[in-house]
Amino acid sequence: MITAEQLKTFLSLKPHPQEGGYFIETYRSDETIPEGALPNRYRGVRSHGTAIYYLITPDSFSTIHRLQSDEIFHFYLGDPVEMLQLFPDGSGRILIIGSDILNGMQPQVIVPRGVWQGSRLLQGGRFALLGTTVSPGFELMDYESGRRDILIESYPQFRDLIIALTKDNIRGEKLKLRKEEDEET
């Protein structure tokens, strides 16, 4: 049985610097779209499309973030993934990405541009290998991290999952609490 460590090695996956999990870009179109041909939310010339492998393990997850483009997730192998999507109108939904289609899992999920998203393995999962496709192609400047406090205020019905999918913010909150404690003493 294949392991997450074997996948990291075989696919040359590296830790994702902003999002968490492990990834490698597998495709970047060599054809480009000029800046003026795209909506104003894009800066610079863009590839027609990009694709990555993305691995989630029990000690990693996709922190809540949003992109300027639609993103399509593809499930390849492993265990099911829970995805939270938070929409600009204050609504949200939880989807399960996986191969058990007859029990409501989805092997392909679309995250519309501007929608907050975060993912993690379902409880007890060992790993999930996914792929994502973005068009126009992904650029780091399109990535926006979600702030836990603002997301909880805007989407209180998803509080527990927002907390679970914003682990990177814990360090900032701990530093803030430590500073407040120091100021009180």
Short mmCIF file of N, CA and C in Angstrom, two decimals:
data_model
loop_
_atom_site.label_atom_id
_atom_site.label_comp_id
_atom_site.label_asym_id
_atom_site.label_seq_id
_atom_site.Cartn_x
_atom_site.Cartn_y
_atom_site.Cartn_z
N MET A 1 0.85 -1.18 0.00
CA MET A 1 0.00 0.00 0.00
C MET A 1 0.89 1.24 0.00
N ILE A 2 0.60 2.19 -0.87
CA ILE A 2 1.40 3.40 -1.00
C ILE A 2 1.21 4.30 0.23
N THR A 3 2.26 5.04 0.56
CA THR A 3 2.22 5.95 1.71
C THR A 3 2.40 7.39 1.25
N ALA A 4 2.09 8.30 2.15
CA ALA A 4 2.29 9.73 1.87
C ALA A 4 3.77 10.03 1.62
N GLU A 5 4.65 9.40 2.40
CA GLU A 5 6.09 9.64 2.22
C GLU A 5 6.55 9.17 0.84
N GLN A 6 6.04 8.04 0.38
CA GLN A 6 6.39 7.56 -0.95
C GLN A 6 5.90 8.53 -2.02
N LEU A 7 4.69 9.05 -1.86
CA LEU A 7 4.16 10.02 -2.82
C LEU A 7 5.00 11.29 -2.85
N LYS A 8 5.39 11.78 -1.68
CA LYS A 8 6.24 12.98 -1.62
C LYS A 8 7.51 12.76 -2.41
N THR A 9 8.14 11.61 -2.22
CA THR A 9 9.40 11.31 -2.90
C THR A 9 9.19 11.10 -4.40
N PHE A 10 8.27 10.22 -4.76
CA PHE A 10 8.06 9.85 -6.15
C PHE A 10 7.60 11.03 -7.00
N LEU A 11 6.72 11.88 -6.44
CA LEU A 11 6.19 13.02 -7.19
C LEU A 11 6.97 14.32 -6.95
N SER A 12 8.01 14.26 -6.13
CA SER A 12 8.84 15.43 -5.79
C SER A 12 8.02 16.55 -5.16
N LEU A 13 7.13 16.17 -4.27
CA LEU A 13 6.28 17.16 -3.60
C LEU A 13 7.06 17.90 -2.52
N LYS A 14 6.81 19.18 -2.44
CA LYS A 14 7.45 20.05 -1.44
C LYS A 14 6.38 20.71 -0.58
N PRO A 15 6.73 21.13 0.65
CA PRO A 15 5.75 21.83 1.47
C PRO A 15 5.25 23.09 0.76
N HIS A 16 3.94 23.30 0.81
CA HIS A 16 3.37 24.50 0.21
C HIS A 16 3.68 25.68 1.13
N PRO A 17 4.30 26.73 0.63
CA PRO A 17 4.77 27.81 1.50
C PRO A 17 3.67 28.63 2.18
N GLN A 18 2.50 28.77 1.58
CA GLN A 18 1.44 29.55 2.19
C GLN A 18 0.29 28.69 2.70
N GLU A 19 -0.09 27.70 1.94
CA GLU A 19 -1.34 27.01 2.15
C GLU A 19 -1.26 25.83 3.11
N GLY A 20 -0.11 25.21 3.22
CA GLY A 20 0.00 23.96 3.96
C GLY A 20 -0.10 22.80 2.98
N GLY A 21 0.12 21.60 3.45
CA GLY A 21 0.14 20.45 2.56
C GLY A 21 1.41 20.43 1.73
N TYR A 22 1.40 19.61 0.69
CA TYR A 22 2.58 19.41 -0.17
C TYR A 22 2.13 19.51 -1.63
N PHE A 23 2.99 20.06 -2.49
CA PHE A 23 2.57 20.27 -3.86
C PHE A 23 3.76 20.26 -4.83
N ILE A 24 3.42 20.18 -6.10
CA ILE A 24 4.35 20.46 -7.17
C ILE A 24 3.53 20.91 -8.37
N GLU A 25 4.00 21.94 -9.03
CA GLU A 25 3.34 22.38 -10.26
C GLU A 25 3.69 21.38 -11.35
N THR A 26 2.68 20.86 -12.02
CA THR A 26 2.88 19.85 -13.06
C THR A 26 2.64 20.41 -14.45
N TYR A 27 2.03 21.58 -14.53
CA TYR A 27 1.73 22.17 -15.84
C TYR A 27 1.61 23.67 -15.72
N ARG A 28 2.20 24.36 -16.67
CA ARG A 28 2.02 25.81 -16.85
C ARG A 28 2.03 26.03 -18.35
N SER A 29 0.93 26.50 -18.88
CA SER A 29 0.81 26.72 -20.31
C SER A 29 1.91 27.66 -20.79
N ASP A 30 2.47 27.35 -21.95
CA ASP A 30 3.48 28.27 -22.51
C ASP A 30 2.82 29.38 -23.32
N GLU A 31 1.52 29.31 -23.48
CA GLU A 31 0.79 30.40 -24.13
C GLU A 31 0.29 31.35 -23.05
N THR A 32 0.31 32.63 -23.35
CA THR A 32 -0.05 33.62 -22.34
C THR A 32 -1.19 34.52 -22.82
N ILE A 33 -1.79 35.17 -21.85
CA ILE A 33 -2.86 36.13 -22.07
C ILE A 33 -2.32 37.49 -21.65
N PRO A 34 -2.38 38.49 -22.52
CA PRO A 34 -1.87 39.81 -22.13
C PRO A 34 -2.73 40.44 -21.04
N GLU A 35 -2.10 41.28 -20.22
CA GLU A 35 -2.78 41.88 -19.07
C GLU A 35 -4.07 42.60 -19.48
N GLY A 36 -4.06 43.36 -20.52
CA GLY A 36 -5.23 44.13 -20.93
C GLY A 36 -6.41 43.29 -21.38
N ALA A 37 -6.19 42.02 -21.68
CA ALA A 37 -7.27 41.14 -22.14
C ALA A 37 -8.02 40.47 -20.99
N LEU A 38 -7.56 40.69 -19.78
CA LEU A 38 -8.16 40.06 -18.60
C LEU A 38 -8.90 41.09 -17.74
N PRO A 39 -9.81 40.64 -16.88
CA PRO A 39 -10.46 41.57 -15.95
C PRO A 39 -9.42 42.30 -15.08
N ASN A 40 -9.80 43.43 -14.55
CA ASN A 40 -8.88 44.28 -13.77
C ASN A 40 -8.30 43.61 -12.54
N ARG A 41 -8.91 42.54 -12.04
CA ARG A 41 -8.39 41.89 -10.83
C ARG A 41 -7.05 41.20 -11.06
N TYR A 42 -6.68 41.01 -12.33
CA TYR A 42 -5.40 40.37 -12.67
C TYR A 42 -4.36 41.43 -13.01
N ARG A 43 -3.13 41.16 -12.53
CA ARG A 43 -2.01 42.05 -12.87
C ARG A 43 -1.00 41.22 -13.65
N GLY A 44 -0.47 41.78 -14.71
CA GLY A 44 0.58 41.12 -15.47
C GLY A 44 0.04 40.13 -16.49
N VAL A 45 0.96 39.60 -17.26
CA VAL A 45 0.67 38.59 -18.27
C VAL A 45 0.40 37.27 -17.55
N ARG A 46 -0.53 36.46 -18.05
CA ARG A 46 -0.89 35.20 -17.42
C ARG A 46 -0.77 34.03 -18.38
N SER A 47 -0.38 32.89 -17.84
CA SER A 47 -0.47 31.64 -18.58
C SER A 47 -1.94 31.31 -18.78
N HIS A 48 -2.25 30.60 -19.84
CA HIS A 48 -3.64 30.17 -20.06
C HIS A 48 -4.13 29.33 -18.90
N GLY A 49 -3.27 28.48 -18.33
CA GLY A 49 -3.68 27.62 -17.23
C GLY A 49 -2.49 27.01 -16.52
N THR A 50 -2.75 26.54 -15.29
CA THR A 50 -1.74 25.84 -14.50
C THR A 50 -2.40 24.65 -13.81
N ALA A 51 -1.57 23.67 -13.40
CA ALA A 51 -2.06 22.51 -12.67
C ALA A 51 -1.00 22.08 -11.66
N ILE A 52 -1.48 21.54 -10.53
CA ILE A 52 -0.57 21.01 -9.51
C ILE A 52 -1.08 19.68 -8.99
N TYR A 53 -0.16 18.89 -8.41
CA TYR A 53 -0.52 17.82 -7.49
C TYR A 53 -0.55 18.46 -6.12
N TYR A 54 -1.47 18.01 -5.26
CA TYR A 54 -1.58 18.55 -3.91
C TYR A 54 -1.88 17.41 -2.95
N LEU A 55 -1.04 17.27 -1.93
CA LEU A 55 -1.15 16.18 -0.96
C LEU A 55 -1.50 16.75 0.41
N ILE A 56 -2.52 16.17 1.03
CA ILE A 56 -2.90 16.50 2.40
C ILE A 56 -2.62 15.27 3.26
N THR A 57 -2.01 15.50 4.42
CA THR A 57 -1.70 14.43 5.37
C THR A 57 -2.36 14.76 6.71
N PRO A 58 -2.33 13.84 7.68
CA PRO A 58 -2.95 14.13 8.98
C PRO A 58 -2.32 15.33 9.69
N ASP A 59 -1.07 15.64 9.39
CA ASP A 59 -0.41 16.76 10.06
C ASP A 59 -0.40 18.03 9.19
N SER A 60 -1.20 18.03 8.14
CA SER A 60 -1.28 19.21 7.27
C SER A 60 -2.71 19.39 6.77
N PHE A 61 -2.98 20.55 6.26
CA PHE A 61 -4.28 20.84 5.66
C PHE A 61 -4.14 22.07 4.80
N SER A 62 -5.16 22.35 4.03
CA SER A 62 -5.22 23.55 3.20
C SER A 62 -5.86 24.65 4.03
N THR A 63 -5.07 25.64 4.44
CA THR A 63 -5.60 26.73 5.24
C THR A 63 -6.59 27.56 4.40
N ILE A 64 -7.51 28.20 5.08
CA ILE A 64 -8.52 28.97 4.37
C ILE A 64 -7.87 30.11 3.60
N HIS A 65 -8.23 30.16 2.32
CA HIS A 65 -7.70 31.16 1.41
C HIS A 65 -8.68 31.35 0.26
N ARG A 66 -8.40 32.35 -0.57
CA ARG A 66 -9.18 32.51 -1.79
C ARG A 66 -8.27 32.96 -2.92
N LEU A 67 -8.75 32.71 -4.14
CA LEU A 67 -7.99 33.01 -5.35
C LEU A 67 -8.79 33.96 -6.25
N GLN A 68 -8.11 34.53 -7.23
CA GLN A 68 -8.74 35.41 -8.20
C GLN A 68 -9.40 34.65 -9.35
N SER A 69 -9.10 33.36 -9.48
CA SER A 69 -9.62 32.53 -10.57
C SER A 69 -10.39 31.35 -10.00
N ASP A 70 -11.24 30.74 -10.83
CA ASP A 70 -11.86 29.48 -10.45
C ASP A 70 -10.78 28.43 -10.30
N GLU A 71 -10.98 27.50 -9.35
CA GLU A 71 -10.04 26.41 -9.15
C GLU A 71 -10.82 25.10 -9.17
N ILE A 72 -10.33 24.15 -9.94
CA ILE A 72 -10.98 22.84 -10.04
C ILE A 72 -10.12 21.82 -9.32
N PHE A 73 -10.72 21.12 -8.35
CA PHE A 73 -10.04 20.06 -7.61
C PHE A 73 -10.38 18.72 -8.22
N HIS A 74 -9.39 17.85 -8.30
CA HIS A 74 -9.56 16.49 -8.82
C HIS A 74 -9.04 15.52 -7.77
N PHE A 75 -9.83 14.52 -7.41
CA PHE A 75 -9.41 13.53 -6.43
C PHE A 75 -8.72 12.38 -7.16
N TYR A 76 -7.49 12.04 -6.74
CA TYR A 76 -6.75 10.96 -7.38
C TYR A 76 -6.74 9.68 -6.55
N LEU A 77 -6.30 9.78 -5.29
CA LEU A 77 -6.27 8.58 -4.47
C LEU A 77 -6.11 8.94 -3.00
N GLY A 78 -6.37 7.95 -2.16
CA GLY A 78 -6.25 8.16 -0.72
C GLY A 78 -7.61 8.23 -0.05
N ASP A 79 -7.66 9.02 1.01
CA ASP A 79 -8.84 9.11 1.86
C ASP A 79 -9.63 10.39 1.58
N PRO A 80 -10.90 10.42 1.95
CA PRO A 80 -11.75 11.57 1.67
C PRO A 80 -11.27 12.86 2.35
N VAL A 81 -11.60 13.96 1.72
CA VAL A 81 -11.23 15.30 2.17
C VAL A 81 -12.49 16.12 2.41
N GLU A 82 -12.51 16.82 3.52
CA GLU A 82 -13.59 17.73 3.85
C GLU A 82 -13.18 19.13 3.39
N MET A 83 -14.01 19.75 2.56
CA MET A 83 -13.72 21.10 2.06
C MET A 83 -14.81 22.06 2.54
N LEU A 84 -14.36 23.18 3.08
CA LEU A 84 -15.26 24.26 3.46
C LEU A 84 -15.17 25.34 2.38
N GLN A 85 -16.32 25.79 1.89
CA GLN A 85 -16.39 26.92 0.96
C GLN A 85 -17.28 27.99 1.60
N LEU A 86 -16.77 29.21 1.65
CA LEU A 86 -17.48 30.35 2.23
C LEU A 86 -17.71 31.39 1.15
N PHE A 87 -18.98 31.70 0.88
CA PHE A 87 -19.35 32.57 -0.23
C PHE A 87 -19.49 34.03 0.20
N PRO A 88 -19.30 34.96 -0.75
CA PRO A 88 -19.37 36.39 -0.42
C PRO A 88 -20.70 36.83 0.20
N ASP A 89 -21.79 36.10 -0.06
CA ASP A 89 -23.10 36.49 0.48
C ASP A 89 -23.32 36.05 1.93
N GLY A 90 -22.29 35.44 2.57
CA GLY A 90 -22.40 35.01 3.96
C GLY A 90 -22.79 33.55 4.12
N SER A 91 -23.11 32.88 3.01
CA SER A 91 -23.45 31.46 3.08
C SER A 91 -22.18 30.62 2.94
N GLY A 92 -22.33 29.34 3.15
CA GLY A 92 -21.20 28.43 2.99
C GLY A 92 -21.70 27.02 2.82
N ARG A 93 -20.76 26.13 2.51
CA ARG A 93 -21.11 24.72 2.39
C ARG A 93 -19.89 23.87 2.68
N ILE A 94 -20.17 22.64 3.06
CA ILE A 94 -19.12 21.66 3.31
C ILE A 94 -19.31 20.55 2.29
N LEU A 95 -18.24 20.23 1.57
CA LEU A 95 -18.25 19.18 0.56
C LEU A 95 -17.26 18.10 0.96
N ILE A 96 -17.51 16.89 0.51
CA ILE A 96 -16.56 15.80 0.72
C ILE A 96 -16.00 15.41 -0.64
N ILE A 97 -14.69 15.55 -0.77
CA ILE A 97 -13.99 15.18 -2.00
C ILE A 97 -13.47 13.76 -1.82
N GLY A 98 -13.86 12.87 -2.72
CA GLY A 98 -13.43 11.49 -2.61
C GLY A 98 -14.03 10.65 -3.72
N SER A 99 -13.80 9.36 -3.64
CA SER A 99 -14.21 8.46 -4.73
C SER A 99 -15.53 7.74 -4.50
N ASP A 100 -16.10 7.83 -3.31
CA ASP A 100 -17.34 7.11 -3.02
C ASP A 100 -18.54 7.93 -3.50
N ILE A 101 -18.71 7.98 -4.80
CA ILE A 101 -19.73 8.81 -5.43
C ILE A 101 -21.14 8.43 -4.97
N LEU A 102 -21.39 7.14 -4.81
CA LEU A 102 -22.73 6.69 -4.43
C LEU A 102 -23.13 7.13 -3.02
N ASN A 103 -22.15 7.53 -2.21
CA ASN A 103 -22.43 8.03 -0.87
C ASN A 103 -22.19 9.53 -0.75
N GLY A 104 -22.29 10.23 -1.87
CA GLY A 104 -22.27 11.69 -1.85
C GLY A 104 -20.92 12.35 -1.99
N MET A 105 -19.85 11.58 -2.11
CA MET A 105 -18.54 12.19 -2.30
C MET A 105 -18.42 12.66 -3.75
N GLN A 106 -17.57 13.67 -3.93
CA GLN A 106 -17.37 14.24 -5.26
C GLN A 106 -15.92 14.08 -5.68
N PRO A 107 -15.64 13.45 -6.83
CA PRO A 107 -14.26 13.31 -7.28
C PRO A 107 -13.73 14.58 -7.95
N GLN A 108 -14.62 15.53 -8.23
CA GLN A 108 -14.23 16.80 -8.82
C GLN A 108 -15.07 17.90 -8.18
N VAL A 109 -14.39 18.96 -7.72
CA VAL A 109 -15.08 20.06 -7.06
C VAL A 109 -14.56 21.37 -7.63
N ILE A 110 -15.48 22.29 -7.88
CA ILE A 110 -15.11 23.61 -8.38
C ILE A 110 -15.25 24.62 -7.25
N VAL A 111 -14.21 25.43 -7.09
CA VAL A 111 -14.25 26.55 -6.15
C VAL A 111 -14.28 27.81 -7.00
N PRO A 112 -15.42 28.52 -7.02
CA PRO A 112 -15.49 29.75 -7.82
C PRO A 112 -14.52 30.81 -7.30
N ARG A 113 -14.07 31.65 -8.19
CA ARG A 113 -13.15 32.73 -7.80
C ARG A 113 -13.76 33.56 -6.68
N GLY A 114 -12.92 34.02 -5.75
CA GLY A 114 -13.38 34.86 -4.65
C GLY A 114 -14.06 34.14 -3.51
N VAL A 115 -14.18 32.81 -3.60
CA VAL A 115 -14.80 32.03 -2.53
C VAL A 115 -13.70 31.54 -1.59
N TRP A 116 -13.88 31.76 -0.29
CA TRP A 116 -12.93 31.25 0.69
C TRP A 116 -13.01 29.73 0.69
N GLN A 117 -11.86 29.08 0.79
CA GLN A 117 -11.82 27.61 0.79
C GLN A 117 -10.73 27.12 1.72
N GLY A 118 -11.00 25.98 2.33
CA GLY A 118 -10.02 25.29 3.16
C GLY A 118 -10.39 23.82 3.19
N SER A 119 -9.40 22.94 3.36
CA SER A 119 -9.65 21.50 3.30
C SER A 119 -8.79 20.76 4.32
N ARG A 120 -9.32 19.60 4.73
CA ARG A 120 -8.56 18.71 5.60
C ARG A 120 -9.03 17.28 5.36
N LEU A 121 -8.20 16.34 5.77
CA LEU A 121 -8.61 14.93 5.71
C LEU A 121 -9.77 14.70 6.67
N LEU A 122 -10.65 13.79 6.30
CA LEU A 122 -11.65 13.37 7.27
C LEU A 122 -10.94 12.62 8.40
N GLN A 123 -11.53 12.63 9.57
CA GLN A 123 -10.96 11.97 10.75
C GLN A 123 -10.49 10.56 10.41
N GLY A 124 -9.27 10.23 10.78
CA GLY A 124 -8.72 8.90 10.57
C GLY A 124 -8.04 8.70 9.22
N GLY A 125 -8.10 9.69 8.35
CA GLY A 125 -7.48 9.56 7.04
C GLY A 125 -5.96 9.54 7.11
N ARG A 126 -5.32 8.83 6.16
CA ARG A 126 -3.86 8.74 6.11
C ARG A 126 -3.26 9.78 5.16
N PHE A 127 -3.90 10.00 4.02
CA PHE A 127 -3.49 11.02 3.07
C PHE A 127 -4.53 11.13 1.97
N ALA A 128 -4.46 12.22 1.22
CA ALA A 128 -5.28 12.38 0.02
C ALA A 128 -4.40 13.06 -1.02
N LEU A 129 -4.34 12.46 -2.20
CA LEU A 129 -3.64 13.08 -3.33
C LEU A 129 -4.70 13.68 -4.25
N LEU A 130 -4.61 14.99 -4.40
CA LEU A 130 -5.53 15.74 -5.24
C LEU A 130 -4.73 16.42 -6.34
N GLY A 131 -5.45 16.95 -7.30
CA GLY A 131 -4.86 17.83 -8.29
C GLY A 131 -5.74 19.06 -8.37
N THR A 132 -5.16 20.19 -8.73
CA THR A 132 -5.97 21.37 -8.98
C THR A 132 -5.56 21.98 -10.31
N THR A 133 -6.54 22.56 -10.98
CA THR A 133 -6.34 23.24 -12.25
C THR A 133 -6.89 24.65 -12.10
N VAL A 134 -6.13 25.65 -12.55
CA VAL A 134 -6.54 27.05 -12.45
C VAL A 134 -6.38 27.70 -13.81
N SER A 135 -7.40 28.50 -14.19
CA SER A 135 -7.34 29.23 -15.46
C SER A 135 -8.04 30.57 -15.29
N PRO A 136 -7.43 31.71 -15.69
CA PRO A 136 -6.05 31.82 -16.13
C PRO A 136 -5.10 31.30 -15.07
N GLY A 137 -3.89 31.01 -15.47
CA GLY A 137 -2.93 30.36 -14.61
C GLY A 137 -2.69 31.07 -13.29
N PHE A 138 -2.42 30.25 -12.26
CA PHE A 138 -2.18 30.75 -10.91
C PHE A 138 -0.87 31.52 -10.83
N GLU A 139 -0.92 32.62 -10.11
CA GLU A 139 0.26 33.40 -9.72
C GLU A 139 0.13 33.67 -8.23
N LEU A 140 1.23 33.66 -7.52
CA LEU A 140 1.22 33.82 -6.07
C LEU A 140 0.50 35.09 -5.63
N MET A 141 0.57 36.15 -6.44
CA MET A 141 -0.10 37.40 -6.07
C MET A 141 -1.62 37.25 -6.01
N ASP A 142 -2.16 36.16 -6.54
CA ASP A 142 -3.61 35.91 -6.51
C ASP A 142 -4.07 35.27 -5.20
N TYR A 143 -3.13 34.82 -4.38
CA TYR A 143 -3.43 34.08 -3.16
C TYR A 143 -3.68 35.05 -2.00
N GLU A 144 -4.80 34.87 -1.31
CA GLU A 144 -5.12 35.68 -0.14
C GLU A 144 -5.47 34.77 1.03
N SER A 145 -4.73 34.86 2.12
CA SER A 145 -5.00 34.07 3.32
C SER A 145 -6.18 34.65 4.07
N GLY A 146 -6.98 33.75 4.64
CA GLY A 146 -8.11 34.18 5.46
C GLY A 146 -7.68 34.47 6.89
N ARG A 147 -8.26 35.51 7.47
CA ARG A 147 -8.00 35.82 8.87
C ARG A 147 -9.11 35.21 9.72
N ARG A 148 -8.70 34.43 10.69
CA ARG A 148 -9.64 33.70 11.54
C ARG A 148 -10.72 34.61 12.14
N ASP A 149 -10.33 35.71 12.77
CA ASP A 149 -11.29 36.57 13.45
C ASP A 149 -12.33 37.14 12.49
N ILE A 150 -11.89 37.58 11.33
CA ILE A 150 -12.81 38.16 10.35
C ILE A 150 -13.74 37.09 9.78
N LEU A 151 -13.19 35.91 9.50
CA LEU A 151 -14.01 34.82 8.95
C LEU A 151 -15.06 34.36 9.96
N ILE A 152 -14.69 34.23 11.23
CA ILE A 152 -15.66 33.82 12.25
C ILE A 152 -16.77 34.86 12.38
N GLU A 153 -16.40 36.13 12.33
CA GLU A 153 -17.40 37.19 12.42
C GLU A 153 -18.36 37.15 11.23
N SER A 154 -17.83 36.86 10.05
CA SER A 154 -18.66 36.84 8.84
C SER A 154 -19.43 35.54 8.65
N TYR A 155 -18.90 34.44 9.19
CA TYR A 155 -19.50 33.11 9.00
C TYR A 155 -19.57 32.37 10.33
N PRO A 156 -20.31 32.89 11.32
CA PRO A 156 -20.31 32.28 12.66
C PRO A 156 -20.83 30.84 12.67
N GLN A 157 -21.66 30.48 11.71
CA GLN A 157 -22.20 29.12 11.66
C GLN A 157 -21.13 28.08 11.33
N PHE A 158 -19.97 28.51 10.85
CA PHE A 158 -18.87 27.60 10.52
C PHE A 158 -17.66 27.80 11.45
N ARG A 159 -17.90 28.36 12.62
CA ARG A 159 -16.83 28.73 13.55
C ARG A 159 -15.83 27.60 13.81
N ASP A 160 -16.32 26.42 14.19
CA ASP A 160 -15.42 25.33 14.55
C ASP A 160 -14.52 24.91 13.38
N LEU A 161 -15.09 24.84 12.20
CA LEU A 161 -14.29 24.45 11.04
C LEU A 161 -13.33 25.56 10.63
N ILE A 162 -13.74 26.80 10.77
CA ILE A 162 -12.82 27.92 10.49
C ILE A 162 -11.62 27.86 11.43
N ILE A 163 -11.87 27.60 12.69
CA ILE A 163 -10.76 27.47 13.66
C ILE A 163 -9.84 26.33 13.25
N ALA A 164 -10.42 25.20 12.85
CA ALA A 164 -9.61 24.04 12.46
C ALA A 164 -8.80 24.29 11.20
N LEU A 165 -9.29 25.16 10.33
CA LEU A 165 -8.62 25.40 9.04
C LEU A 165 -7.84 26.70 8.99
N THR A 166 -7.57 27.29 10.14
CA THR A 166 -6.76 28.51 10.19
C THR A 166 -5.64 28.37 11.21
N LYS A 167 -5.05 27.20 11.26
CA LYS A 167 -3.99 26.92 12.24
C LYS A 167 -2.85 27.94 12.19
N ASP A 168 -2.50 28.40 11.02
CA ASP A 168 -1.41 29.37 10.89
C ASP A 168 -1.69 30.64 11.69
N ASN A 169 -2.96 30.96 11.89
CA ASN A 169 -3.30 32.15 12.65
C ASN A 169 -3.09 31.98 14.15
N ILE A 170 -2.98 30.75 14.61
CA ILE A 170 -2.83 30.50 16.04
C ILE A 170 -1.57 31.19 16.56
N ARG A 171 -0.48 31.11 15.80
CA ARG A 171 0.76 31.75 16.24
C ARG A 171 0.55 33.24 16.45
N GLY A 172 -0.13 33.89 15.50
CA GLY A 172 -0.39 35.32 15.61
C GLY A 172 -1.26 35.63 16.81
N GLU A 173 -2.28 34.80 17.06
CA GLU A 173 -3.14 35.03 18.21
C GLU A 173 -2.39 34.81 19.52
N LYS A 174 -1.52 33.82 19.58
CA LYS A 174 -0.74 33.58 20.78
C LYS A 174 0.19 34.76 21.06
N LEU A 175 0.81 35.29 20.00
CA LEU A 175 1.68 36.45 20.18
C LEU A 175 0.89 37.65 20.67
N LYS A 176 -0.30 37.84 20.11
CA LYS A 176 -1.15 38.95 20.53
C LYS A 176 -1.55 38.79 22.00
N LEU A 177 -1.94 37.57 22.40
CA LEU A 177 -2.31 37.33 23.80
C LEU A 177 -1.13 37.55 24.72
N ARG A 178 0.07 37.07 24.32
CA ARG A 178 1.26 37.25 25.13
C ARG A 178 1.56 38.74 25.30
N LYS A 179 1.40 39.52 24.21
CA LYS A 179 1.66 40.96 24.28
C LYS A 179 0.65 41.62 25.23
N GLU A 180 -0.64 41.24 25.14
CA GLU A 180 -1.65 41.80 26.03
C GLU A 180 -1.36 41.45 27.47
N GLU A 181 -0.90 40.21 27.74
CA GLU A 181 -0.55 39.81 29.10
C GLU A 181 0.61 40.63 29.63
N ASP A 182 1.63 40.86 28.77
CA ASP A 182 2.78 41.66 29.17
C ASP A 182 2.38 43.09 29.50
N GLU A 183 1.44 43.64 28.73
CA GLU A 183 1.00 45.01 28.96
C GLU A 183 0.24 45.13 30.26
N GLU A 184 -0.46 44.06 30.67
CA GLU A 184 -1.23 44.08 31.92
C GLU A 184 -0.33 44.00 33.14
N THR A 185 0.85 43.40 33.00
CA THR A 185 1.73 43.24 34.17
C THR A 185 2.71 44.36 34.34
#
